[in-house]
Coordinates of C-alpha atoms in Angstrom, one line a residue:
X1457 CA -81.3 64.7 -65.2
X1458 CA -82.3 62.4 -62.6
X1459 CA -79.1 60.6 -60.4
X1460 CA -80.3 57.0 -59.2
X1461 CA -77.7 56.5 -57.3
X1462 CA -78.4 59.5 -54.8
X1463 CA -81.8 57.5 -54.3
X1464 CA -79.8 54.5 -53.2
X1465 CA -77.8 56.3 -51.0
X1466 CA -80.8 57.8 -49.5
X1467 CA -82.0 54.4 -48.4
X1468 CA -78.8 52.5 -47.4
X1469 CA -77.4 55.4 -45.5
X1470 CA -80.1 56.3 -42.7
X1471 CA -80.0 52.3 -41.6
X1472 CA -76.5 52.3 -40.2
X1473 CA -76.8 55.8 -39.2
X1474 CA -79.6 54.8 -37.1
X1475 CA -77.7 52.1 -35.3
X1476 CA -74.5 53.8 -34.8
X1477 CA -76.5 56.2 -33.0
X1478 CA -79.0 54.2 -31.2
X1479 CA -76.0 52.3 -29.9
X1480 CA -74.2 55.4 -28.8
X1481 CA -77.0 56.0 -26.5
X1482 CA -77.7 53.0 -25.2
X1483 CA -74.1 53.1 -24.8
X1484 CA -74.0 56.1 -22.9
X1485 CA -77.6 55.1 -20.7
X1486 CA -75.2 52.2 -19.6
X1487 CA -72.1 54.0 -18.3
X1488 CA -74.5 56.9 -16.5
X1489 CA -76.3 54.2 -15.1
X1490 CA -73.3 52.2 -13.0
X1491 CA -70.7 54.2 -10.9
X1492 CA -68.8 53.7 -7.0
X1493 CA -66.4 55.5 -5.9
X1494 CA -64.2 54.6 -2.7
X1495 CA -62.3 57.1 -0.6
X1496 CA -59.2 57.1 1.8
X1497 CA -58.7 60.7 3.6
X1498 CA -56.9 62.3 6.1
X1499 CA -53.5 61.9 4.7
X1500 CA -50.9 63.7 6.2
X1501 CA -47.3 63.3 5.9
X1502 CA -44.9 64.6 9.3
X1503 CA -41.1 64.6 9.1
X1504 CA -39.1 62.5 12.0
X1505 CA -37.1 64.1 14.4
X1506 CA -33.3 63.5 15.7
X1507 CA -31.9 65.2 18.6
X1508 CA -28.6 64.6 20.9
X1509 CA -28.5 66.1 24.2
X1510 CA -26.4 65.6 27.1
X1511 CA -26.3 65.8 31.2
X1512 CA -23.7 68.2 31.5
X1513 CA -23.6 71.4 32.2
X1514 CA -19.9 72.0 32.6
X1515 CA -16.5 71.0 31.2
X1516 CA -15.9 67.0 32.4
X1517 CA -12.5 68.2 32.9
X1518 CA -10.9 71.0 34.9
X1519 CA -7.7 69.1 36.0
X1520 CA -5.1 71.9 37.2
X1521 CA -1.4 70.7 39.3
X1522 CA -0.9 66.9 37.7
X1523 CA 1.4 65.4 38.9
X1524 CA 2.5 62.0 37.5
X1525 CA 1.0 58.8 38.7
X1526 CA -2.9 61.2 38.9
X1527 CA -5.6 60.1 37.9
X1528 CA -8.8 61.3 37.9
X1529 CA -12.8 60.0 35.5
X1530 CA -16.0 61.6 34.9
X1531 CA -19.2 60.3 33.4
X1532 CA -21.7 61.8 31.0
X1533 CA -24.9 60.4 29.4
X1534 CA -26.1 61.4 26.0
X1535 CA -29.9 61.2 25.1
X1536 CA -31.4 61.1 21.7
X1537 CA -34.8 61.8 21.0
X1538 CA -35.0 59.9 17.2
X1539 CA -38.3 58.5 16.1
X1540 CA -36.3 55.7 14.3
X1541 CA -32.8 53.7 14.8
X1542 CA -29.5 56.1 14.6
X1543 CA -25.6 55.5 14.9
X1544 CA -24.0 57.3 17.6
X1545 CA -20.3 57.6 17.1
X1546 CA -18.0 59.8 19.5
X1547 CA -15.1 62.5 18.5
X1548 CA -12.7 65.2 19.1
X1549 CA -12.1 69.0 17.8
X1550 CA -9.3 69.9 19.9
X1551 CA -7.6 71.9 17.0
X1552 CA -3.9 73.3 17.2
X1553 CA -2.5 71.5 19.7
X1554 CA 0.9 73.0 20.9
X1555 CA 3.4 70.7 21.9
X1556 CA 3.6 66.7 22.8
X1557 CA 2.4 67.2 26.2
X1558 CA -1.7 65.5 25.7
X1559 CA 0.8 62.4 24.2
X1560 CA 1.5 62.0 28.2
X1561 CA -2.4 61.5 29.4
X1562 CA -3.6 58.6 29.1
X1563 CA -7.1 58.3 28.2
X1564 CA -9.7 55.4 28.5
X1565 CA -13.4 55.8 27.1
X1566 CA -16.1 52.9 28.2
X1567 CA -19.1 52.8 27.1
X1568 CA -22.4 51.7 29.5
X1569 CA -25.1 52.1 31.1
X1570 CA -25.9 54.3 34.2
X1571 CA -23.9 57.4 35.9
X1572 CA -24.7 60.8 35.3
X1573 CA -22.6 63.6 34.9
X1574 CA -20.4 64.4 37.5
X1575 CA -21.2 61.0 39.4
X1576 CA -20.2 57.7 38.0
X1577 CA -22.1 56.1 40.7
X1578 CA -23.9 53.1 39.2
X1579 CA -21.8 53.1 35.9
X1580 CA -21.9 49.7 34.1
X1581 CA -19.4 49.3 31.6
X1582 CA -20.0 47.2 28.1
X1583 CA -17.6 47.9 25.9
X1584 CA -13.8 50.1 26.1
X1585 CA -14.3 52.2 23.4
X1586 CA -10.7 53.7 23.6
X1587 CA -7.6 53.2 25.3
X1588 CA -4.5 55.2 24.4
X1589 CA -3.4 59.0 25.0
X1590 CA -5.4 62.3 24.3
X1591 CA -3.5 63.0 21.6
X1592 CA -4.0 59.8 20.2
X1593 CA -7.8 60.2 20.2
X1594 CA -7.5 63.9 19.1
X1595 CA -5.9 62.9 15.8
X1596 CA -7.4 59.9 14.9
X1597 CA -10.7 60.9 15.5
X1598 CA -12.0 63.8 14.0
X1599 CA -15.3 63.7 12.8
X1600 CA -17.8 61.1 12.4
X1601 CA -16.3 59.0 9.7
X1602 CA -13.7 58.5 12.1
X1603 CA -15.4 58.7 15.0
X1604 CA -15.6 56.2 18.0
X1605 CA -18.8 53.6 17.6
X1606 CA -20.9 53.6 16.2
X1607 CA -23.5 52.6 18.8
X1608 CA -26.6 51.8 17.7
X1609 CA -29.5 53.8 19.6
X1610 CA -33.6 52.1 19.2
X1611 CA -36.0 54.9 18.0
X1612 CA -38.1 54.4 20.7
X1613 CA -37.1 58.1 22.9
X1614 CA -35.7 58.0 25.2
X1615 CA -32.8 56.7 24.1
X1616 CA -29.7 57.2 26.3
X1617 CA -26.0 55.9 26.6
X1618 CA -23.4 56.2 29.6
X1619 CA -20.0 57.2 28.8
X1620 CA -17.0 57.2 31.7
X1621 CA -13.9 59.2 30.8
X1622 CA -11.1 57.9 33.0
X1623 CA -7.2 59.8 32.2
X1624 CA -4.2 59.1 34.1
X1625 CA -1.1 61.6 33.7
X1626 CA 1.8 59.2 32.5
X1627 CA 4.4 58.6 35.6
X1628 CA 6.8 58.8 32.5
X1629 CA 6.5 62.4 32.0
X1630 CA 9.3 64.6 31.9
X1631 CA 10.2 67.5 33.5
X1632 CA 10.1 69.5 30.6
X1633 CA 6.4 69.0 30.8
X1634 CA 5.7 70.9 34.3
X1635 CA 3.8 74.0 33.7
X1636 CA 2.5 72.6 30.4
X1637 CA -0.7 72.7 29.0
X1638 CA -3.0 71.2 26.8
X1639 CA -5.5 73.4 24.3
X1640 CA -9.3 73.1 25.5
X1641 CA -10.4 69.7 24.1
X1642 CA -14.4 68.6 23.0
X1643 CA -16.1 65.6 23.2
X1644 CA -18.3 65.2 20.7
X1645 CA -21.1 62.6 20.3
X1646 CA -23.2 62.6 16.6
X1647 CA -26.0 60.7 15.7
X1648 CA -27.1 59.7 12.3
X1649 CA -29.3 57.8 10.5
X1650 CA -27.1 55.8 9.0
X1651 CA -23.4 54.9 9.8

Protein backbone atom coordinates (compact mmCIF):
# COMPACT_ATOMS: atom_id res chain seq x y z
CA UNK A 1 0.00 0.00 0.00
CA UNK A 2 1.64 2.99 -1.05
CA UNK A 3 2.36 5.90 1.97
CA UNK A 4 2.19 9.46 0.39
CA UNK A 5 3.25 11.03 3.07
CA UNK A 6 6.83 9.25 3.18
CA UNK A 7 7.09 10.96 -0.41
CA UNK A 8 6.56 14.27 1.12
CA UNK A 9 8.94 13.77 3.65
CA UNK A 10 11.36 12.74 1.13
CA UNK A 11 11.24 16.09 -0.51
CA UNK A 12 10.83 18.59 2.46
CA UNK A 13 13.47 16.98 4.54
CA UNK A 14 16.84 16.95 2.33
CA UNK A 15 16.23 21.07 1.90
CA UNK A 16 16.84 22.02 5.52
CA UNK A 17 19.15 19.25 5.92
CA UNK A 18 21.18 20.70 3.23
CA UNK A 19 21.42 24.10 4.82
CA UNK A 20 21.97 23.04 8.34
CA UNK A 21 24.90 21.39 7.01
CA UNK A 22 26.16 23.75 4.38
CA UNK A 23 26.14 26.32 7.19
CA UNK A 24 28.01 24.19 9.55
CA UNK A 25 30.80 24.26 7.22
CA UNK A 26 30.89 27.37 6.19
CA UNK A 27 30.68 27.90 9.78
CA UNK A 28 33.56 25.94 10.56
CA UNK A 29 35.80 27.36 7.18
CA UNK A 30 35.27 30.71 9.14
CA UNK A 31 36.52 29.98 12.64
CA UNK A 32 39.73 27.81 10.95
CA UNK A 33 40.24 30.64 8.94
CA UNK A 34 40.83 33.61 11.78
CA UNK A 35 43.12 32.95 14.82
CA UNK A 36 46.12 35.27 17.11
CA UNK A 37 47.37 34.29 19.85
CA UNK A 38 49.49 36.72 22.22
CA UNK A 39 52.10 35.49 24.82
CA UNK A 40 53.72 36.88 28.03
CA UNK A 41 56.66 34.42 29.38
CA UNK A 42 59.23 34.17 31.69
CA UNK A 43 57.20 34.31 34.84
CA UNK A 44 58.82 33.57 37.83
CA UNK A 45 57.73 34.22 41.26
CA UNK A 46 60.94 34.71 44.24
CA UNK A 47 60.14 34.99 47.93
CA UNK A 48 61.55 38.35 49.82
CA UNK A 49 63.94 38.06 52.38
CA UNK A 50 64.25 39.60 56.13
CA UNK A 51 67.30 39.38 58.12
CA UNK A 52 68.51 41.25 61.53
CA UNK A 53 72.13 41.26 62.27
CA UNK A 54 74.16 43.15 64.54
CA UNK A 55 77.90 44.66 65.15
CA UNK A 56 78.73 42.88 68.17
CA UNK A 57 80.61 40.22 68.81
CA UNK A 58 80.57 40.26 72.57
CA UNK A 59 78.24 40.97 75.63
CA UNK A 60 77.67 45.14 75.69
CA UNK A 61 78.02 44.67 79.29
CA UNK A 62 80.64 43.05 81.50
CA UNK A 63 80.38 45.61 84.44
CA UNK A 64 82.06 43.83 87.63
CA UNK A 65 82.87 46.22 91.26
CA UNK A 66 79.82 48.99 90.99
CA UNK A 67 79.92 51.09 93.11
CA UNK A 68 77.12 53.71 93.46
CA UNK A 69 77.21 56.95 91.53
CA UNK A 70 79.04 54.54 88.20
CA UNK A 71 78.14 54.78 85.19
CA UNK A 72 79.15 53.33 82.33
CA UNK A 73 77.25 53.09 77.89
CA UNK A 74 77.81 51.05 74.91
CA UNK A 75 76.60 51.28 71.43
CA UNK A 76 75.43 48.70 68.97
CA UNK A 77 73.94 48.93 65.40
CA UNK A 78 71.53 46.48 63.97
CA UNK A 79 71.23 45.88 60.12
CA UNK A 80 68.40 44.42 58.23
CA UNK A 81 68.59 43.15 54.95
CA UNK A 82 64.52 43.28 54.06
CA UNK A 83 63.51 43.67 50.45
CA UNK A 84 60.48 45.78 51.71
CA UNK A 85 59.51 48.12 54.81
CA UNK A 86 59.75 46.19 58.42
CA UNK A 87 59.04 47.31 62.24
CA UNK A 88 61.92 46.98 64.39
CA UNK A 89 60.95 46.88 68.03
CA UNK A 90 63.56 46.15 70.94
CA UNK A 91 63.26 43.56 74.10
CA UNK A 92 64.36 41.65 76.95
CA UNK A 93 64.65 37.77 78.01
CA UNK A 94 66.35 38.07 81.20
CA UNK A 95 64.25 35.24 82.88
CA UNK A 96 64.31 34.45 86.71
CA UNK A 97 65.64 37.28 88.11
CA UNK A 98 66.69 36.78 91.83
CA UNK A 99 66.32 39.55 93.98
CA UNK A 100 65.55 43.53 93.60
CA UNK A 101 69.03 44.40 92.92
CA UNK A 102 68.60 45.24 88.55
CA UNK A 103 65.59 47.74 90.32
CA UNK A 104 68.90 49.77 91.33
CA UNK A 105 70.49 50.39 87.64
CA UNK A 106 69.27 52.71 85.89
CA UNK A 107 68.96 52.23 82.37
CA UNK A 108 68.54 54.67 79.31
CA UNK A 109 68.06 53.34 75.59
CA UNK A 110 68.42 56.14 72.59
CA UNK A 111 67.86 55.50 69.50
CA UNK A 112 70.22 57.12 66.42
CA UNK A 113 72.25 57.12 63.97
CA UNK A 114 76.06 56.26 63.97
CA UNK A 115 78.46 54.40 66.59
CA UNK A 116 79.46 51.01 66.31
CA UNK A 117 79.74 48.53 68.83
CA UNK A 118 82.07 49.10 71.37
CA UNK A 119 82.56 52.85 70.31
CA UNK A 120 79.83 55.41 70.57
CA UNK A 121 81.99 57.78 68.67
CA UNK A 122 79.83 59.70 66.24
CA UNK A 123 76.42 58.58 67.94
CA UNK A 124 73.47 60.81 67.06
CA UNK A 125 70.66 60.44 69.14
CA UNK A 126 66.82 60.83 67.78
CA UNK A 127 64.66 59.58 70.01
CA UNK A 128 64.99 58.06 74.13
CA UNK A 129 63.47 55.04 73.67
CA UNK A 130 63.63 54.14 77.50
CA UNK A 131 64.43 55.60 80.59
CA UNK A 132 63.90 53.78 83.87
CA UNK A 133 65.72 50.67 85.70
CA UNK A 134 66.73 47.19 84.25
CA UNK A 135 64.24 45.66 85.85
CA UNK A 136 61.73 47.92 84.66
CA UNK A 137 62.60 47.18 81.05
CA UNK A 138 63.04 43.34 81.86
CA UNK A 139 59.36 43.14 82.87
CA UNK A 140 57.63 45.30 80.78
CA UNK A 141 59.17 44.30 77.79
CA UNK A 142 59.16 40.88 76.86
CA UNK A 143 58.61 40.09 73.45
CA UNK A 144 57.69 42.03 70.53
CA UNK A 145 54.14 42.96 71.26
CA UNK A 146 55.61 44.72 74.03
CA UNK A 147 58.59 45.55 72.78
CA UNK A 148 60.39 49.06 72.47
CA UNK A 149 59.54 50.86 68.89
CA UNK A 150 58.71 50.03 66.60
CA UNK A 151 61.09 51.81 64.27
CA UNK A 152 60.35 51.72 60.89
CA UNK A 153 63.32 50.32 58.62
CA UNK A 154 63.00 51.28 54.32
CA UNK A 155 63.47 48.05 52.32
CA UNK A 156 66.06 49.36 50.41
CA UNK A 157 69.25 47.04 52.34
CA UNK A 158 71.13 48.23 53.98
CA UNK A 159 69.13 49.27 56.44
CA UNK A 160 70.75 49.99 59.83
CA UNK A 161 69.82 51.73 63.26
CA UNK A 162 72.22 52.92 66.16
CA UNK A 163 71.34 52.08 69.58
CA UNK A 164 73.38 53.64 72.86
CA UNK A 165 72.82 51.72 76.09
CA UNK A 166 73.82 54.15 78.92
CA UNK A 167 73.20 52.58 82.93
CA UNK A 168 74.13 54.30 86.03
CA UNK A 169 74.15 52.19 89.41
CA UNK A 170 71.66 54.17 91.71
CA UNK A 171 73.81 56.29 94.44
CA UNK A 172 70.61 55.04 96.52
CA UNK A 173 71.63 51.53 96.75
CA UNK A 174 71.89 49.76 99.89
CA UNK A 175 74.31 47.98 101.43
CA UNK A 176 72.53 44.89 101.34
CA UNK A 177 73.18 45.08 97.64
CA UNK A 178 77.23 44.70 97.67
CA UNK A 179 78.16 41.42 96.23
CA UNK A 180 74.85 41.22 94.35
CA UNK A 181 74.18 40.18 91.08
CA UNK A 182 72.02 40.45 88.36
CA UNK A 183 71.11 37.12 85.95
CA UNK A 184 72.71 37.54 82.36
CA UNK A 185 70.30 39.88 80.50
CA UNK A 186 69.55 39.94 76.31
CA UNK A 187 68.85 42.64 74.18
CA UNK A 188 66.84 41.71 71.64
CA UNK A 189 65.95 43.59 68.43
CA UNK A 190 62.97 41.87 65.95
CA UNK A 191 61.87 42.88 62.79
CA UNK A 192 58.58 42.25 61.13
CA UNK A 193 56.70 42.98 58.46
CA UNK A 194 54.16 44.39 60.08
CA UNK A 195 53.80 45.98 63.62
Amino acid sequence: MPRPWLNVLAKVVPVPLGLLLSGALVWGATNADWSGTSSNSGNTWTAGTMGVANDSKVPMFRVKNMRPGDTGSNCIKIKSNADFPTALKLYSDAPGWPSNFQSFINLTIEVGSGGDAGNCHGFTPHKTAFDGTLDQFVALHTDFRTGVGPWTLPGRPPNSLSFRIAWKFSPSAPDGSQGEATNEASFTWEARERE
